[in-house]
Amino acid sequence: MRRGKLLCGLAGAALVVATAGGPAVTGAGAAPAQAQPAAVNGAGSTYVALAMDQWIGEVTALGLDVNYGQGGSPAGLTLFKQRTTDFAGTEAEFDSLGQGTDDSVTRGFQYIPDVAGAVAVMYNVKDKAGRPVDYLRLSRSTVARIFMGYIAYWDDPAITNDLGGQIELPHEPITVTYRSGQSGTTALFYDFVAHTEPGLFADWTARNQLPTAYRIIELPPTFAPSISGKADSVQVADHIANTPWTIGYDEFGYSKLYPGLGVAWIQNQAGAWVKPYAANISAALEAAHLRPNLSQDLTDVYTNPNPGAYPISAYSYMVTQCQPSADAAGALCRGDYPNGGISETLKRFLMHVACDGQQQMAAIGYAPLPKELSQFVADAVARMSGEPVVTLTRENCGNPRFDPTYLLPGGEQPPPLPDPPGVGNLGAGAGGRGTATTGTTGGPGAEAAAGAAAATGRSGATDSVGGGSDDWRVADPVGFTRPGPSPIGRWPLAALAVILALPVLVGAVRDRLRRGH
C-alpha cells in the first residue's frame, strides 16, 4: 500500500490524514482559520545539531522557516527560559543542570524526544610499528578511568589487556580532548562515567571540586595529566582527527565528517564489543525509562545485558511551550505560543521530525525513534494547542520503524584480534584471548566475528610468511606465529635416522675386519 501524506499542524482542531484508497480522517470540532507559518528560532545541543540540520533542510523545501543555533544544551535551556528563543535542543533537564527546578520555568514547557543517538569515544593513535590503530577496544572501566585521568599513557596495562595483549601501543601520554564550556554531551558522558566507576568518580569529583548536587556539564582544566579543551562538537572531532595521541567523546555522527577518525569498540555488559551503530543504539535504549514528563533515565542503559547494546546511548529532546493537560507530561505546561504563526510552524516541524524526518537518521550517525516515541511527538503536537491527537501508523508516518520489515543498520561485532607471536590461534573461538578489566570475557564468537569481517570488508591484507597477514586486524594466526622447524613424517624420519647412523655402522664393520686380519 502506498503511504498517504500526513497533513499536520492545523491550528485549533482538525488534523487530517489522507490514505490511499480510503477517506480522509478528520478530528472532531470546527476548525478555526489556520495561522500562516512564521519563522521560528531555536538553540542548544550540538549532540542533535547534525539531525537538526537535516530536518531544517528538509522542511525548508516544504516552505517552513526554522533556524537553530548551537552553543550547548545548558545555553539552549537558558535562552528558552529567558524567552529569547522559541524552542531548545537538549540532552539534559532544567533541574539536572543547576538551573532551578522544572517548576521554576514560568514560561512552561514540555520535553519531546526527537532522535536517538550515542556518545562515541574517538581517538588518534598508532601502534609501536607506526601503523594507525583503527581497531581500538576499550572496556567501560578503562574508558571511565581514562576520562578521569587515572590512566595516562597509551601502553597502560588496562588498555593492553582490553586488546588481548595482541597490539602493542607506545609509551605516549594520552591527551584527553573534551568540550570546553557547558555541554549536554559532557553531562551524558560523565553520567556514564559516574555509574561505571562510582568510587573513583567520587574521589575525582572531590579532588577537582566538582558539583555533586547536579550533573557535570563543564570540566575544569585540571582534571587530567594532559588535556585539550575545544568549544564544540565539530572542533573536538577535528582536533582528534588531526592530533596524534588524542582521545575524546563526541556524538557519533561527527565521526562521519572525518572518515579517518578512530571510533573505539566499547565492551558492554554482555562482554561483546560494540560501536554506536543504529542497531546498537536502539538495542541499548530498550532499557531506557521515560519519566512521567518524558525525560529519560539511562541508569539501566549502561548495564543493558543485550549483547548488541551500545552502553553510552541517549535520546535528545526538543523543548517547546504547550497547553496544560491531564497527563503528567503536560503538567509543566503553561500555554501555547501567543503567536499562532510560531505555533503553526513548530507543529508542522515536529510532525516532520516524528515521521519523514527519521528516514535519514541512521545514515548520519543516529538511530530513528521507536514508533512509540514518534507517537509521543504527535501527542506533544496536540498538547501545544489542545487539538485532537493523531494516531500514527505505517500508512501516515514515514518513520521507517513503523515498517516491520525494516532492519536497523549496523549491529555487527568486530573480528577477533590476532594472537601474540608464538601463541597460535588459541583465541579465535572466543573473539580474541583478552578479557576486560571488569572481569568479563571479551568479544563475540568466531562465527559472528567472521560475518562481521565480511560485512566490514576487513580482508585482503598483504600476505606474509606462510600465507598469513601483516595486518593485525585480520585473525589469521599463521602470519603471527614465530618461524619454527617444519614437521617431519614417520618414513622420512626413519630414513634420516639410517643416514645418520650409516657412518657409525661402516666404522664398526671396518674395525672388525681389521681385527680379523
Short mmCIF file of C-alpha atoms in Angstrom, two decimals:
data_model
loop_
_atom_site.label_atom_id
_atom_site.label_comp_id
_atom_site.label_asym_id
_atom_site.label_seq_id
_atom_site.Cartn_x
_atom_site.Cartn_y
_atom_site.Cartn_z
CA MET A 1 0.00 0.00 0.00
CA ARG A 2 1.31 3.43 -0.86
CA ARG A 3 1.79 5.67 2.13
CA GLY A 4 -0.51 8.66 2.33
CA LYS A 5 0.69 12.08 3.42
CA LEU A 6 0.18 13.33 6.95
CA LEU A 7 -1.20 16.85 6.88
CA CYS A 8 -0.18 18.12 10.27
CA GLY A 9 -0.44 21.19 12.42
CA LEU A 10 -3.83 22.71 11.57
CA ALA A 11 -4.20 25.27 14.33
CA GLY A 12 -7.01 24.60 16.75
CA ALA A 13 -8.78 21.46 15.58
CA ALA A 14 -8.56 19.18 12.60
CA LEU A 15 -5.53 17.04 11.82
CA VAL A 16 -6.30 15.33 8.53
CA VAL A 17 -4.83 12.00 7.45
CA ALA A 18 -5.38 11.05 3.81
CA THR A 19 -4.70 7.44 2.92
CA ALA A 20 -4.66 5.82 -0.47
CA GLY A 21 -7.96 4.10 -1.21
CA GLY A 22 -9.74 5.49 1.88
CA PRO A 23 -11.49 8.61 3.10
CA ALA A 24 -9.81 11.42 4.99
CA VAL A 25 -9.93 11.14 8.77
CA THR A 26 -10.72 14.45 10.41
CA GLY A 27 -10.57 15.40 14.09
CA ALA A 28 -13.76 16.44 15.85
CA GLY A 29 -14.74 20.06 16.21
CA ALA A 30 -14.91 23.02 13.89
CA ALA A 31 -11.57 24.13 12.53
CA PRO A 32 -10.69 27.78 13.06
CA ALA A 33 -8.77 29.73 10.47
CA GLN A 34 -5.27 28.31 10.05
CA ALA A 35 -2.46 30.66 11.02
CA GLN A 36 0.24 31.38 8.48
CA PRO A 37 3.53 29.74 9.49
CA ALA A 38 6.05 32.20 10.92
CA ALA A 39 9.83 31.95 11.33
CA VAL A 40 10.94 30.14 14.48
CA ASN A 41 14.29 30.18 16.23
CA GLY A 42 15.86 27.53 18.43
CA ALA A 43 19.23 26.93 20.07
CA GLY A 44 21.10 24.47 22.22
CA SER A 45 22.53 20.99 21.84
CA THR A 46 25.36 20.20 19.44
CA TYR A 47 24.66 16.49 20.06
CA VAL A 48 21.50 16.84 17.97
CA ALA A 49 22.82 19.53 15.62
CA LEU A 50 23.54 17.18 12.70
CA ALA A 51 20.00 15.85 12.89
CA MET A 52 18.62 19.35 13.26
CA ASP A 53 20.48 20.49 10.15
CA GLN A 54 19.00 17.55 8.24
CA TRP A 55 15.45 18.30 9.40
CA ILE A 56 15.73 22.03 8.73
CA GLY A 57 16.96 21.38 5.21
CA GLU A 58 14.01 19.08 4.59
CA VAL A 59 11.31 21.42 5.94
CA THR A 60 12.82 24.44 4.18
CA ALA A 61 11.86 22.69 0.95
CA LEU A 62 8.31 22.49 2.37
CA GLY A 63 8.19 26.25 2.93
CA LEU A 64 8.92 26.38 6.68
CA ASP A 65 11.41 28.84 8.17
CA VAL A 66 13.24 27.14 11.07
CA ASN A 67 16.57 28.33 12.45
CA TYR A 68 18.82 26.66 15.00
CA GLY A 69 21.92 27.96 16.74
CA GLN A 70 24.31 25.75 18.67
CA GLY A 71 26.00 26.55 21.94
CA GLY A 72 25.21 23.54 24.08
CA SER A 73 22.21 22.22 25.99
CA PRO A 74 22.60 24.49 29.06
CA ALA A 75 22.77 27.59 26.87
CA GLY A 76 19.75 26.45 24.89
CA LEU A 77 17.68 25.91 28.03
CA THR A 78 18.75 29.29 29.42
CA LEU A 79 17.72 31.08 26.22
CA PHE A 80 14.37 29.29 26.17
CA LYS A 81 13.78 30.09 29.85
CA GLN A 82 14.53 33.76 29.12
CA ARG A 83 12.06 33.70 26.17
CA THR A 84 14.88 34.59 23.77
CA THR A 85 14.21 31.57 21.54
CA ASP A 86 11.09 29.63 20.55
CA PHE A 87 12.45 26.15 21.29
CA ALA A 88 15.54 24.45 22.70
CA GLY A 89 17.53 21.34 21.88
CA THR A 90 18.92 19.47 24.88
CA GLU A 91 20.01 16.15 26.41
CA ALA A 92 19.55 17.43 29.96
CA GLU A 93 16.72 18.85 32.02
CA PHE A 94 16.41 22.22 33.74
CA ASP A 95 16.53 20.74 37.23
CA SER A 96 19.53 18.48 36.48
CA LEU A 97 21.75 21.36 35.40
CA GLY A 98 21.56 23.53 38.47
CA GLN A 99 19.17 25.96 36.76
CA GLY A 100 16.48 25.65 39.40
CA THR A 101 13.58 23.20 39.36
CA ASP A 102 11.44 22.48 36.33
CA ASP A 103 8.59 24.24 38.13
CA SER A 104 10.62 27.46 38.17
CA VAL A 105 10.33 27.82 34.40
CA THR A 106 7.47 30.31 34.33
CA ARG A 107 7.13 30.04 30.57
CA GLY A 108 6.03 26.43 30.84
CA PHE A 109 7.38 23.68 28.63
CA GLN A 110 7.42 20.03 27.61
CA TYR A 111 10.26 17.61 26.83
CA ILE A 112 9.83 15.95 23.42
CA PRO A 113 12.18 13.06 22.44
CA ASP A 114 13.27 13.73 18.86
CA VAL A 115 16.12 11.31 17.99
CA ALA A 116 18.21 8.52 19.46
CA GLY A 117 21.98 8.99 19.48
CA ALA A 118 25.18 7.93 21.17
CA VAL A 119 28.39 9.38 22.55
CA ALA A 120 31.34 7.82 20.72
CA VAL A 121 34.88 7.52 22.05
CA MET A 122 37.07 8.91 19.27
CA TYR A 123 40.84 8.63 19.16
CA ASN A 124 44.04 9.08 17.12
CA VAL A 125 46.84 6.64 17.96
CA LYS A 126 49.47 4.48 16.23
CA ASP A 127 50.94 1.18 17.32
CA LYS A 128 54.63 0.66 18.04
CA ALA A 129 55.25 -0.10 14.36
CA GLY A 130 53.85 3.32 13.41
CA ARG A 131 50.61 1.97 11.90
CA PRO A 132 47.37 3.87 12.60
CA VAL A 133 45.21 1.91 15.02
CA ASP A 134 41.66 1.78 13.72
CA TYR A 135 40.57 -1.11 15.91
CA LEU A 136 40.82 0.10 19.49
CA ARG A 137 38.83 -1.92 22.05
CA LEU A 138 38.11 -0.43 25.48
CA SER A 139 36.14 -1.79 28.41
CA ARG A 140 33.73 0.54 30.15
CA SER A 141 36.01 0.70 33.18
CA THR A 142 39.01 1.65 31.04
CA VAL A 143 37.01 4.40 29.33
CA ALA A 144 35.89 5.81 32.67
CA ARG A 145 39.42 5.79 34.12
CA ILE A 146 40.95 7.43 31.02
CA PHE A 147 38.47 10.30 31.21
CA MET A 148 39.12 10.87 34.92
CA GLY A 149 42.90 10.85 34.44
CA TYR A 150 43.57 7.53 36.21
CA ILE A 151 45.05 6.11 33.00
CA ALA A 152 47.61 8.47 31.49
CA TYR A 153 49.62 6.50 28.89
CA TRP A 154 48.64 4.52 25.83
CA ASP A 155 50.64 1.46 26.91
CA ASP A 156 48.83 1.24 30.25
CA PRO A 157 48.18 -2.43 31.18
CA ALA A 158 44.41 -1.81 31.22
CA ILE A 159 44.43 -0.81 27.55
CA THR A 160 46.84 -3.62 26.66
CA ASN A 161 44.55 -6.09 28.43
CA ASP A 162 41.48 -4.81 26.56
CA LEU A 163 43.40 -5.51 23.35
CA GLY A 164 44.12 -9.06 24.50
CA GLY A 165 47.86 -8.37 24.53
CA GLN A 166 47.97 -8.65 20.73
CA ILE A 167 48.61 -4.99 19.90
CA GLU A 168 51.47 -3.02 21.41
CA LEU A 169 50.94 0.71 21.84
CA PRO A 170 53.81 3.09 22.58
CA HIS A 171 54.53 4.82 25.88
CA GLU A 172 52.93 8.09 24.79
CA PRO A 173 50.87 10.33 27.07
CA ILE A 174 47.12 10.30 26.45
CA THR A 175 45.78 13.72 25.55
CA VAL A 176 42.13 13.90 26.61
CA THR A 177 40.15 16.26 24.38
CA TYR A 178 36.90 17.50 25.86
CA ARG A 179 34.19 20.10 25.39
CA SER A 180 35.12 23.41 26.95
CA GLY A 181 32.21 25.32 28.42
CA GLN A 182 28.86 23.84 29.41
CA SER A 183 27.64 20.89 27.38
CA GLY A 184 24.83 18.34 27.39
CA THR A 185 27.18 15.85 25.73
CA THR A 186 29.52 16.26 28.69
CA ALA A 187 26.60 15.63 31.04
CA LEU A 188 25.63 12.44 29.19
CA PHE A 189 29.18 11.12 29.08
CA TYR A 190 30.02 11.77 32.71
CA ASP A 191 26.72 10.26 33.82
CA PHE A 192 28.05 7.08 32.21
CA VAL A 193 31.44 7.52 33.91
CA ALA A 194 29.78 8.04 37.31
CA HIS A 195 27.70 4.86 37.01
CA THR A 196 30.64 2.83 35.69
CA GLU A 197 33.24 3.66 38.36
CA PRO A 198 31.31 5.25 41.26
CA GLY A 199 34.12 5.00 43.80
CA LEU A 200 36.77 6.58 41.59
CA PHE A 201 34.22 9.13 40.41
CA ALA A 202 33.55 10.26 43.98
CA ASP A 203 37.28 10.71 44.61
CA TRP A 204 37.74 12.52 41.31
CA THR A 205 34.88 14.97 41.86
CA ALA A 206 36.10 15.74 45.38
CA ARG A 207 39.67 16.29 44.22
CA ASN A 208 38.56 18.62 41.42
CA GLN A 209 35.86 20.34 43.50
CA LEU A 210 33.17 19.35 41.04
CA PRO A 211 29.48 19.66 41.95
CA THR A 212 27.65 16.60 43.23
CA ALA A 213 24.15 18.06 43.60
CA TYR A 214 23.59 18.07 39.85
CA ARG A 215 25.11 16.69 36.67
CA ILE A 216 28.60 17.59 35.48
CA ILE A 217 28.15 19.88 32.50
CA GLU A 218 31.56 21.57 32.48
CA LEU A 219 35.06 20.26 33.19
CA PRO A 220 37.87 22.08 34.98
CA PRO A 221 41.26 22.42 33.25
CA THR A 222 42.93 20.38 36.00
CA PHE A 223 41.16 17.04 35.74
CA ALA A 224 43.73 15.03 33.74
CA PRO A 225 47.50 14.98 33.25
CA SER A 226 47.21 16.06 29.62
CA ILE A 227 44.11 17.83 28.29
CA SER A 228 42.88 19.86 25.35
CA GLY A 229 39.59 21.76 25.58
CA LYS A 230 37.55 22.63 22.49
CA ALA A 231 34.44 24.76 22.14
CA ASP A 232 32.04 22.49 20.27
CA SER A 233 31.50 19.05 18.74
CA VAL A 234 32.97 19.89 15.34
CA GLN A 235 36.14 21.31 16.89
CA VAL A 236 36.53 18.27 19.15
CA ALA A 237 36.25 15.84 16.22
CA ASP A 238 38.54 17.95 14.02
CA HIS A 239 41.19 18.23 16.73
CA ILE A 240 41.26 14.49 17.44
CA ALA A 241 41.40 13.63 13.74
CA ASN A 242 44.44 15.85 13.25
CA THR A 243 46.31 15.43 16.54
CA PRO A 244 48.17 12.21 17.42
CA TRP A 245 47.74 10.53 20.81
CA THR A 246 44.40 12.21 21.50
CA ILE A 247 41.11 10.74 22.70
CA GLY A 248 37.74 12.40 23.28
CA TYR A 249 33.97 11.98 23.47
CA ASP A 250 31.53 13.29 20.88
CA GLU A 251 28.24 12.41 19.24
CA PHE A 252 28.88 9.54 16.82
CA GLY A 253 27.65 11.44 13.76
CA TYR A 254 30.63 13.79 13.92
CA SER A 255 32.99 10.89 13.23
CA LYS A 256 31.39 10.64 9.79
CA LEU A 257 32.71 14.11 8.97
CA TYR A 258 36.26 12.74 9.34
CA PRO A 259 36.48 9.29 7.70
CA GLY A 260 39.94 8.59 9.15
CA LEU A 261 38.88 9.30 12.72
CA GLY A 262 39.08 6.25 15.00
CA VAL A 263 35.96 5.20 16.91
CA ALA A 264 36.52 2.71 19.73
CA TRP A 265 34.67 -0.56 20.19
CA ILE A 266 33.27 -0.48 23.73
CA GLN A 267 32.69 -3.63 25.74
CA ASN A 268 29.13 -3.84 27.04
CA GLN A 269 27.59 -5.71 29.96
CA ALA A 270 27.32 -8.91 27.91
CA GLY A 271 31.06 -8.84 27.15
CA ALA A 272 30.57 -8.00 23.47
CA TRP A 273 32.47 -5.21 21.71
CA VAL A 274 30.14 -2.70 20.05
CA LYS A 275 30.22 0.55 18.13
CA PRO A 276 27.41 3.12 18.17
CA TYR A 277 25.65 1.98 15.01
CA ALA A 278 21.88 2.50 14.76
CA ALA A 279 21.06 -1.09 15.73
CA ASN A 280 23.33 -0.90 18.80
CA ILE A 281 21.89 2.45 19.92
CA SER A 282 18.34 1.12 19.63
CA ALA A 283 19.23 -2.10 21.45
CA ALA A 284 20.72 -0.15 24.35
CA LEU A 285 17.80 2.25 24.65
CA GLU A 286 15.35 -0.61 25.09
CA ALA A 287 16.45 -0.37 28.74
CA ALA A 288 15.86 3.39 29.00
CA HIS A 289 12.99 4.54 31.21
CA LEU A 290 10.99 7.64 30.38
CA ARG A 291 9.84 9.56 33.42
CA PRO A 292 6.27 10.90 33.50
CA ASN A 293 7.44 14.22 31.98
CA LEU A 294 9.16 12.21 29.16
CA SER A 295 12.69 12.98 30.34
CA GLN A 296 14.99 9.95 30.31
CA ASP A 297 16.51 7.74 32.98
CA LEU A 298 19.53 5.96 31.45
CA THR A 299 20.69 4.02 34.51
CA ASP A 300 19.81 0.62 33.04
CA VAL A 301 21.20 1.53 29.61
CA TYR A 302 24.78 1.45 30.92
CA THR A 303 24.36 -2.16 32.06
CA ASN A 304 21.89 -3.42 29.47
CA PRO A 305 22.66 -7.18 29.09
CA ASN A 306 21.63 -7.22 25.42
CA PRO A 307 24.78 -8.32 23.50
CA GLY A 308 24.09 -5.66 20.86
CA ALA A 309 23.67 -2.73 23.26
CA TYR A 310 25.99 0.28 22.96
CA PRO A 311 26.18 1.50 26.57
CA ILE A 312 26.63 5.27 26.03
CA SER A 313 23.36 5.87 24.16
CA ALA A 314 20.72 8.52 24.86
CA TYR A 315 17.77 10.39 23.41
CA SER A 316 17.80 14.09 22.67
CA TYR A 317 14.83 16.39 23.37
CA MET A 318 13.19 19.41 21.90
CA VAL A 319 11.66 21.80 24.43
CA THR A 320 8.54 23.77 23.43
CA GLN A 321 5.63 25.56 25.02
CA CYS A 322 2.33 23.72 25.45
CA GLN A 323 -1.17 23.79 26.92
CA PRO A 324 -1.74 22.25 30.35
CA SER A 325 -3.18 18.73 30.15
CA ALA A 326 -4.28 15.90 32.39
CA ASP A 327 -1.29 13.72 31.52
CA ALA A 328 1.94 14.00 33.51
CA ALA A 329 3.91 15.26 30.51
CA GLY A 330 1.64 18.29 30.31
CA ALA A 331 1.76 19.13 33.99
CA LEU A 332 4.53 21.68 33.44
CA CYS A 333 2.77 23.37 30.53
CA ARG A 334 1.60 26.98 30.88
CA GLY A 335 0.07 27.67 27.47
CA ASP A 336 0.69 27.68 23.74
CA TYR A 337 2.65 30.40 21.93
CA PRO A 338 0.88 33.78 21.73
CA ASN A 339 1.99 34.00 18.10
CA GLY A 340 -0.14 31.50 16.18
CA GLY A 341 2.32 31.50 13.29
CA ILE A 342 5.16 30.27 15.52
CA SER A 343 2.93 27.55 16.92
CA GLU A 344 1.90 26.50 13.40
CA THR A 345 5.50 26.20 12.20
CA LEU A 346 6.60 24.24 15.25
CA LYS A 347 3.70 21.80 14.97
CA ARG A 348 4.46 21.10 11.32
CA PHE A 349 8.16 20.85 12.09
CA LEU A 350 7.59 18.41 14.95
CA MET A 351 5.35 16.17 12.87
CA HIS A 352 8.05 16.09 10.19
CA VAL A 353 10.62 15.15 12.84
CA ALA A 354 8.35 12.37 14.14
CA CYS A 355 7.82 10.79 10.72
CA ASP A 356 9.67 11.56 7.49
CA GLY A 357 12.47 13.25 9.42
CA GLN A 358 13.56 9.88 10.87
CA GLN A 359 14.35 8.36 7.48
CA GLN A 360 17.95 9.62 7.23
CA MET A 361 18.89 9.39 10.89
CA ALA A 362 20.79 6.09 10.66
CA ALA A 363 22.79 7.39 7.70
CA ILE A 364 24.11 10.42 9.59
CA GLY A 365 25.04 8.72 12.87
CA TYR A 366 21.84 8.40 14.89
CA ALA A 367 19.01 5.87 15.18
CA PRO A 368 15.40 6.55 14.18
CA LEU A 369 12.94 6.85 17.04
CA PRO A 370 10.94 3.78 18.01
CA LYS A 371 7.37 4.16 16.79
CA GLU A 372 6.15 4.63 20.38
CA LEU A 373 8.29 7.75 20.73
CA SER A 374 7.13 9.07 17.37
CA GLN A 375 3.64 8.82 18.80
CA PHE A 376 4.81 10.79 21.84
CA VAL A 377 5.86 13.56 19.44
CA ALA A 378 2.39 13.53 17.88
CA ASP A 379 0.92 13.71 21.39
CA ALA A 380 3.13 16.74 22.09
CA VAL A 381 1.85 18.47 18.96
CA ALA A 382 -1.70 18.03 20.20
CA ARG A 383 -0.66 19.25 23.65
CA MET A 384 0.63 22.51 22.18
CA SER A 385 -2.87 23.71 21.23
CA GLY A 386 -5.30 21.17 22.65
CA GLU A 387 -6.23 19.79 19.25
CA PRO A 388 -7.03 16.08 18.72
CA VAL A 389 -4.18 13.59 18.78
CA VAL A 390 -3.26 11.87 15.52
CA THR A 391 -2.60 8.15 15.85
CA LEU A 392 0.48 7.40 13.78
CA THR A 393 0.60 4.29 11.62
CA ARG A 394 2.68 2.87 8.81
CA GLU A 395 0.23 4.43 6.36
CA ASN A 396 0.51 8.01 7.62
CA CYS A 397 4.02 8.20 9.11
CA GLY A 398 7.29 7.87 7.20
CA ASN A 399 9.40 6.78 10.18
CA PRO A 400 10.97 3.51 8.95
CA ARG A 401 10.44 1.95 12.40
CA PHE A 402 6.73 1.61 11.54
CA ASP A 403 7.72 -0.86 8.81
CA PRO A 404 8.06 -4.34 10.39
CA THR A 405 10.48 -5.40 7.64
CA TYR A 406 12.90 -2.52 8.29
CA LEU A 407 16.30 -3.57 9.60
CA LEU A 408 18.38 -1.08 11.52
CA PRO A 409 21.87 -0.75 10.02
CA GLY A 410 24.89 -1.88 11.97
CA GLY A 411 24.92 -4.32 14.83
CA GLU A 412 27.92 -6.30 13.64
CA GLN A 413 30.64 -7.44 16.02
CA PRO A 414 34.35 -6.96 15.33
CA PRO A 415 36.50 -9.82 14.08
CA PRO A 416 38.77 -11.32 16.75
CA LEU A 417 42.17 -9.78 17.27
CA PRO A 418 45.19 -11.92 16.27
CA ASP A 419 47.08 -13.90 18.86
CA PRO A 420 50.50 -12.77 20.06
CA PRO A 421 53.54 -14.17 18.23
CA GLY A 422 54.22 -17.80 19.04
CA VAL A 423 50.79 -18.48 20.56
CA GLY A 424 48.78 -19.62 17.56
CA ASN A 425 45.06 -19.09 17.09
CA LEU A 426 44.08 -20.12 20.61
CA GLY A 427 41.66 -17.21 20.97
CA ALA A 428 39.72 -17.46 17.71
CA GLY A 429 36.74 -19.20 19.23
CA ALA A 430 36.29 -16.52 21.87
CA GLY A 431 36.82 -13.46 19.74
CA GLY A 432 40.38 -12.95 20.95
CA ARG A 433 42.21 -14.00 24.08
CA GLY A 434 41.73 -10.79 26.04
CA THR A 435 39.43 -10.20 28.96
CA ALA A 436 38.12 -6.85 30.07
CA THR A 437 39.34 -5.14 33.19
CA THR A 438 35.89 -5.71 34.64
CA GLY A 439 36.47 -9.45 34.50
CA THR A 440 34.03 -10.33 31.73
CA THR A 441 35.19 -12.33 28.76
CA GLY A 442 35.87 -10.38 25.62
CA GLY A 443 34.44 -10.49 22.17
CA PRO A 444 31.86 -12.40 20.20
CA GLY A 445 32.13 -15.93 18.89
CA ALA A 446 34.21 -16.77 15.87
CA GLU A 447 31.18 -17.24 13.62
CA ALA A 448 29.77 -13.81 14.39
CA ALA A 449 33.23 -12.31 14.01
CA ALA A 450 33.70 -13.89 10.62
CA GLY A 451 30.40 -12.46 9.46
CA ALA A 452 31.39 -9.06 10.76
CA ALA A 453 34.70 -9.22 8.93
CA ALA A 454 32.85 -9.86 5.70
CA ALA A 455 30.38 -7.08 6.43
CA THR A 456 33.04 -4.52 7.23
CA GLY A 457 35.40 -5.50 4.44
CA ARG A 458 38.34 -6.26 6.75
CA SER A 459 40.00 -8.64 4.32
CA GLY A 460 42.55 -8.66 1.53
CA ALA A 461 45.53 -7.82 3.70
CA THR A 462 49.05 -8.36 2.43
CA ASP A 463 50.19 -11.95 2.77
CA SER A 464 53.34 -12.74 4.74
CA VAL A 465 55.12 -15.90 5.81
CA GLY A 466 53.03 -19.00 5.33
CA GLY A 467 50.09 -17.13 3.77
CA GLY A 468 49.29 -15.20 6.94
CA SER A 469 48.67 -11.47 7.21
CA ASP A 470 50.74 -8.47 8.20
CA ASP A 471 47.51 -6.69 9.15
CA TRP A 472 46.89 -7.16 12.89
CA ARG A 473 43.15 -6.65 12.36
CA VAL A 474 42.84 -9.91 10.43
CA ALA A 475 42.54 -13.02 12.60
CA ASP A 476 44.87 -15.27 10.59
CA PRO A 477 47.30 -16.80 13.06
CA VAL A 478 49.89 -18.05 10.56
CA GLY A 479 51.41 -14.67 9.94
CA PHE A 480 51.81 -14.05 13.66
CA THR A 481 53.49 -17.36 14.60
CA ARG A 482 57.25 -17.40 15.02
CA PRO A 483 59.04 -19.49 12.34
CA GLY A 484 59.93 -22.99 13.56
CA PRO A 485 61.06 -26.38 12.23
CA SER A 486 58.65 -27.98 9.80
CA PRO A 487 57.05 -31.22 10.96
CA ILE A 488 58.69 -34.41 9.53
CA GLY A 489 56.78 -37.54 8.59
CA ARG A 490 57.50 -41.02 10.03
CA TRP A 491 59.19 -42.59 6.96
CA PRO A 492 61.42 -39.62 6.17
CA LEU A 493 62.39 -39.58 9.82
CA ALA A 494 63.35 -43.29 9.69
CA ALA A 495 65.39 -42.71 6.54
CA LEU A 496 67.12 -39.79 8.19
CA ALA A 497 67.98 -41.99 11.17
CA VAL A 498 69.52 -44.62 8.87
CA ILE A 499 71.56 -41.98 7.06
CA LEU A 500 72.83 -40.52 10.33
CA ALA A 501 73.69 -44.00 11.68
CA LEU A 502 75.43 -45.21 8.49
CA PRO A 503 78.90 -43.73 9.23
CA VAL A 504 78.85 -45.39 12.65
CA LEU A 505 77.93 -48.77 11.16
CA VAL A 506 80.56 -48.50 8.43
CA GLY A 507 83.22 -47.63 11.01
CA ALA A 508 82.26 -50.58 13.18
CA VAL A 509 82.47 -53.01 10.25
CA ARG A 510 85.85 -51.62 9.22
CA ASP A 511 87.26 -52.07 12.76
CA ARG A 512 86.01 -55.68 12.94
CA LEU A 513 87.60 -56.53 9.57
CA ARG A 514 90.93 -55.03 10.69
CA ARG A 515 90.92 -57.07 13.90
CA GLY A 516 90.16 -60.20 11.88
CA HIS A 517 93.37 -59.74 9.90
#
